[in-house]
Amino acid sequence: MPFTVPVTSVNRFCGSGLEAISAIAAKIKSGYIDCGIGGGIESMSMYDMMSLVPLDRLPPQAFETE
């Protein structure tokens, strides 16, 4: 790609790929651009994030599914 092509970087941890694709789709839909490339890499699954949450301090409503 030539240097005249605009590029954007998104850092939203595990949501980066979805955010990048959403931004491209919105720009295409609005007519701002004709085509674009969006994607990302997920690396949050490498960490046990539940061990960081003190489950005994959360209210019971946090575990309700309805």
Short mmCIF file of N, CA, C and O in Angstrom, two decimals:
data_model
loop_
_atom_site.label_atom_id
_atom_site.label_comp_id
_atom_site.label_asym_id
_atom_site.label_seq_id
_atom_site.Cartn_x
_atom_site.Cartn_y
_atom_site.Cartn_z
N MET A 1 0.84 -1.18 0.00
CA MET A 1 0.00 0.00 0.00
C MET A 1 0.88 1.24 0.00
O MET A 1 1.88 1.27 0.70
N PRO A 2 0.47 2.25 -0.72
CA PRO A 2 1.25 3.49 -0.73
C PRO A 2 1.12 4.24 0.60
O PRO A 2 0.19 4.00 1.37
N PHE A 3 2.04 5.14 0.85
CA PHE A 3 2.02 5.92 2.08
C PHE A 3 0.82 6.87 2.16
O PHE A 3 0.53 7.41 3.21
N THR A 4 0.13 7.06 1.08
CA THR A 4 -1.03 7.96 1.07
C THR A 4 -2.30 7.30 1.60
O THR A 4 -3.31 7.96 1.79
N VAL A 5 -2.24 5.99 1.86
CA VAL A 5 -3.40 5.25 2.38
C VAL A 5 -3.48 5.49 3.89
O VAL A 5 -2.53 5.24 4.62
N PRO A 6 -4.63 6.00 4.39
CA PRO A 6 -4.76 6.23 5.83
C PRO A 6 -4.86 4.92 6.60
O PRO A 6 -5.43 3.94 6.13
N VAL A 7 -4.30 4.91 7.80
CA VAL A 7 -4.28 3.73 8.65
C VAL A 7 -4.69 4.14 10.06
O VAL A 7 -4.36 5.22 10.52
N THR A 8 -5.41 3.27 10.74
CA THR A 8 -5.81 3.51 12.12
C THR A 8 -5.50 2.27 12.94
O THR A 8 -5.71 1.15 12.49
N SER A 9 -5.04 2.47 14.16
CA SER A 9 -4.80 1.36 15.09
C SER A 9 -5.78 1.48 16.25
O SER A 9 -6.01 2.57 16.76
N VAL A 10 -6.36 0.35 16.65
CA VAL A 10 -7.33 0.32 17.75
C VAL A 10 -6.79 -0.59 18.84
O VAL A 10 -6.37 -1.71 18.56
N ASN A 11 -6.80 -0.13 20.08
CA ASN A 11 -6.36 -0.97 21.20
C ASN A 11 -7.47 -1.03 22.23
O ASN A 11 -7.62 -0.13 23.05
N ARG A 12 -8.29 -2.08 22.15
CA ARG A 12 -9.37 -2.27 23.12
C ARG A 12 -9.31 -3.67 23.68
O ARG A 12 -10.31 -4.29 23.97
N PHE A 13 -8.10 -4.19 23.82
CA PHE A 13 -7.86 -5.54 24.31
C PHE A 13 -8.66 -6.55 23.50
O PHE A 13 -8.51 -6.58 22.28
N CYS A 14 -9.52 -7.34 24.09
CA CYS A 14 -10.19 -8.39 23.34
C CYS A 14 -11.26 -7.85 22.39
O CYS A 14 -11.75 -8.58 21.54
N GLY A 15 -11.60 -6.58 22.47
CA GLY A 15 -12.60 -6.02 21.58
C GLY A 15 -12.02 -5.29 20.38
O GLY A 15 -12.77 -4.71 19.59
N SER A 16 -10.71 -5.30 20.21
CA SER A 16 -10.08 -4.53 19.14
C SER A 16 -10.52 -4.96 17.76
O SER A 16 -10.79 -4.12 16.90
N GLY A 17 -10.58 -6.26 17.51
CA GLY A 17 -10.96 -6.75 16.19
C GLY A 17 -12.37 -6.36 15.84
O GLY A 17 -12.65 -5.88 14.73
N LEU A 18 -13.29 -6.54 16.78
CA LEU A 18 -14.68 -6.16 16.53
C LEU A 18 -14.83 -4.66 16.35
O LEU A 18 -15.61 -4.19 15.53
N GLU A 19 -14.09 -3.88 17.11
CA GLU A 19 -14.15 -2.42 16.98
C GLU A 19 -13.61 -1.98 15.62
O GLU A 19 -14.19 -1.10 14.98
N ALA A 20 -12.52 -2.59 15.17
CA ALA A 20 -11.95 -2.24 13.87
C ALA A 20 -12.92 -2.56 12.74
O ALA A 20 -13.13 -1.75 11.83
N ILE A 21 -13.52 -3.74 12.78
CA ILE A 21 -14.48 -4.15 11.75
C ILE A 21 -15.71 -3.26 11.78
O ILE A 21 -16.23 -2.84 10.74
N SER A 22 -16.18 -2.93 12.97
CA SER A 22 -17.34 -2.05 13.12
C SER A 22 -17.06 -0.67 12.55
O SER A 22 -17.91 -0.07 11.88
N ALA A 23 -15.88 -0.14 12.80
CA ALA A 23 -15.52 1.18 12.30
C ALA A 23 -15.46 1.19 10.77
O ALA A 23 -15.95 2.12 10.13
N ILE A 24 -14.89 0.15 10.19
CA ILE A 24 -14.82 0.05 8.73
C ILE A 24 -16.22 -0.04 8.14
O ILE A 24 -16.56 0.65 7.17
N ALA A 25 -17.07 -0.88 8.74
CA ALA A 25 -18.44 -1.03 8.25
C ALA A 25 -19.20 0.29 8.32
O ALA A 25 -19.93 0.65 7.39
N ALA A 26 -19.04 1.03 9.40
CA ALA A 26 -19.73 2.31 9.55
C ALA A 26 -19.25 3.33 8.52
O ALA A 26 -20.06 4.08 7.96
N LYS A 27 -17.95 3.34 8.24
CA LYS A 27 -17.42 4.28 7.25
C LYS A 27 -17.89 3.93 5.85
O LYS A 27 -18.18 4.83 5.04
N ILE A 28 -17.97 2.64 5.54
CA ILE A 28 -18.48 2.23 4.23
C ILE A 28 -19.95 2.59 4.11
O ILE A 28 -20.39 3.15 3.10
N LYS A 29 -20.72 2.29 5.15
CA LYS A 29 -22.16 2.56 5.13
C LYS A 29 -22.45 4.06 5.00
O LYS A 29 -23.39 4.46 4.32
N SER A 30 -21.64 4.88 5.62
CA SER A 30 -21.85 6.33 5.57
C SER A 30 -21.36 6.95 4.27
O SER A 30 -21.63 8.12 4.00
N GLY A 31 -20.62 6.18 3.48
CA GLY A 31 -20.10 6.71 2.23
C GLY A 31 -18.77 7.43 2.37
O GLY A 31 -18.26 8.01 1.42
N TYR A 32 -18.19 7.39 3.56
CA TYR A 32 -16.91 8.06 3.80
C TYR A 32 -15.78 7.37 3.04
O TYR A 32 -14.86 8.01 2.57
N ILE A 33 -15.85 6.04 2.94
CA ILE A 33 -14.87 5.26 2.17
C ILE A 33 -15.61 4.25 1.30
O ILE A 33 -16.78 3.95 1.55
N ASP A 34 -14.94 3.76 0.28
CA ASP A 34 -15.53 2.76 -0.61
C ASP A 34 -15.24 1.33 -0.15
O ASP A 34 -16.05 0.44 -0.32
N CYS A 35 -14.05 1.12 0.39
CA CYS A 35 -13.69 -0.22 0.89
C CYS A 35 -12.66 -0.06 2.00
O CYS A 35 -12.04 0.99 2.14
N GLY A 36 -12.49 -1.10 2.79
CA GLY A 36 -11.55 -1.03 3.89
C GLY A 36 -11.20 -2.41 4.39
O GLY A 36 -11.82 -3.41 4.02
N ILE A 37 -10.19 -2.49 5.23
CA ILE A 37 -9.77 -3.74 5.84
C ILE A 37 -9.81 -3.55 7.35
O ILE A 37 -9.29 -2.57 7.88
N GLY A 38 -10.45 -4.47 8.03
CA GLY A 38 -10.50 -4.42 9.49
C GLY A 38 -10.25 -5.80 10.05
O GLY A 38 -10.66 -6.80 9.48
N GLY A 39 -9.55 -5.88 11.15
CA GLY A 39 -9.27 -7.18 11.77
C GLY A 39 -8.57 -6.98 13.09
O GLY A 39 -8.34 -5.86 13.53
N GLY A 40 -8.25 -8.07 13.74
CA GLY A 40 -7.58 -7.98 15.02
C GLY A 40 -7.10 -9.32 15.49
O GLY A 40 -7.38 -10.36 14.90
N ILE A 41 -6.37 -9.28 16.58
CA ILE A 41 -5.82 -10.48 17.20
C ILE A 41 -6.23 -10.47 18.65
O ILE A 41 -6.07 -9.47 19.35
N GLU A 42 -6.74 -11.58 19.13
CA GLU A 42 -7.20 -11.70 20.51
C GLU A 42 -6.12 -12.43 21.31
O GLU A 42 -5.63 -13.45 20.89
N SER A 43 -5.74 -11.87 22.45
CA SER A 43 -4.75 -12.54 23.29
C SER A 43 -5.18 -12.60 24.75
O SER A 43 -4.43 -13.06 25.60
N MET A 44 -6.38 -12.15 25.06
CA MET A 44 -6.83 -12.14 26.45
C MET A 44 -7.10 -13.54 26.99
O MET A 44 -7.09 -13.75 28.19
N SER A 45 -7.35 -14.51 26.10
CA SER A 45 -7.63 -15.86 26.58
C SER A 45 -6.39 -16.54 27.15
O SER A 45 -6.47 -17.62 27.72
N MET A 46 -5.24 -15.91 27.02
CA MET A 46 -4.02 -16.46 27.60
C MET A 46 -3.96 -16.26 29.11
O MET A 46 -3.13 -16.85 29.78
N TYR A 47 -4.85 -15.44 29.66
CA TYR A 47 -4.82 -15.09 31.07
C TYR A 47 -6.10 -15.55 31.76
O TYR A 47 -7.18 -15.44 31.21
N ASP A 48 -5.97 -16.02 32.98
CA ASP A 48 -7.13 -16.41 33.78
C ASP A 48 -7.67 -15.16 34.46
O ASP A 48 -7.27 -14.82 35.56
N MET A 49 -8.57 -14.48 33.79
CA MET A 49 -9.09 -13.23 34.31
C MET A 49 -10.01 -13.43 35.51
O MET A 49 -10.18 -12.53 36.33
N MET A 50 -10.63 -14.59 35.64
CA MET A 50 -11.52 -14.83 36.78
C MET A 50 -10.75 -14.89 38.10
O MET A 50 -11.30 -14.61 39.15
N SER A 51 -9.47 -15.23 38.06
CA SER A 51 -8.70 -15.26 39.30
C SER A 51 -8.44 -13.85 39.84
O SER A 51 -8.06 -13.68 40.98
N LEU A 52 -8.66 -12.83 39.00
CA LEU A 52 -8.46 -11.45 39.42
C LEU A 52 -9.71 -10.85 40.05
O LEU A 52 -9.66 -9.79 40.64
N VAL A 53 -10.86 -11.53 39.91
CA VAL A 53 -12.12 -11.00 40.41
C VAL A 53 -12.43 -11.63 41.77
O VAL A 53 -12.52 -12.85 41.88
N PRO A 54 -12.59 -10.83 42.82
CA PRO A 54 -12.94 -11.38 44.13
C PRO A 54 -14.43 -11.78 44.14
O PRO A 54 -15.30 -10.95 44.41
N LEU A 55 -14.72 -13.03 43.82
CA LEU A 55 -16.11 -13.47 43.68
C LEU A 55 -16.92 -13.31 44.96
O LEU A 55 -18.12 -13.07 44.90
N ASP A 56 -16.28 -13.41 46.11
CA ASP A 56 -17.01 -13.28 47.38
C ASP A 56 -17.46 -11.84 47.65
O ASP A 56 -18.31 -11.60 48.50
N ARG A 57 -16.93 -10.87 46.91
CA ARG A 57 -17.31 -9.48 47.12
C ARG A 57 -18.37 -9.00 46.13
O ARG A 57 -18.85 -7.88 46.22
N LEU A 58 -18.73 -9.84 45.14
CA LEU A 58 -19.75 -9.46 44.17
C LEU A 58 -21.14 -9.74 44.72
O LEU A 58 -21.35 -10.73 45.42
N PRO A 59 -22.11 -8.90 44.39
CA PRO A 59 -23.48 -9.15 44.85
C PRO A 59 -24.08 -10.36 44.11
O PRO A 59 -23.68 -10.67 42.99
N PRO A 60 -25.02 -11.05 44.73
CA PRO A 60 -25.64 -12.21 44.08
C PRO A 60 -26.28 -11.89 42.74
O PRO A 60 -26.35 -12.73 41.85
N GLN A 61 -26.74 -10.64 42.56
CA GLN A 61 -27.37 -10.24 41.29
C GLN A 61 -26.40 -10.34 40.12
O GLN A 61 -26.81 -10.48 38.97
N ALA A 62 -25.12 -10.28 40.38
CA ALA A 62 -24.13 -10.36 39.31
C ALA A 62 -24.12 -11.73 38.65
O ALA A 62 -23.66 -11.87 37.52
N PHE A 63 -24.63 -12.74 39.33
CA PHE A 63 -24.63 -14.09 38.80
C PHE A 63 -25.98 -14.52 38.24
O PHE A 63 -26.13 -15.64 37.76
N GLU A 64 -26.97 -13.64 38.29
CA GLU A 64 -28.28 -13.96 37.73
C GLU A 64 -28.22 -13.95 36.22
O GLU A 64 -27.55 -13.12 35.62
N THR A 65 -28.92 -14.87 35.59
CA THR A 65 -28.89 -14.98 34.12
C THR A 65 -30.15 -14.46 33.47
O THR A 65 -30.25 -14.47 32.25
N GLU A 66 -31.14 -14.05 34.22
CA GLU A 66 -32.37 -13.52 33.64
C GLU A 66 -32.58 -12.09 34.00
O GLU A 66 -32.14 -11.55 34.91
#
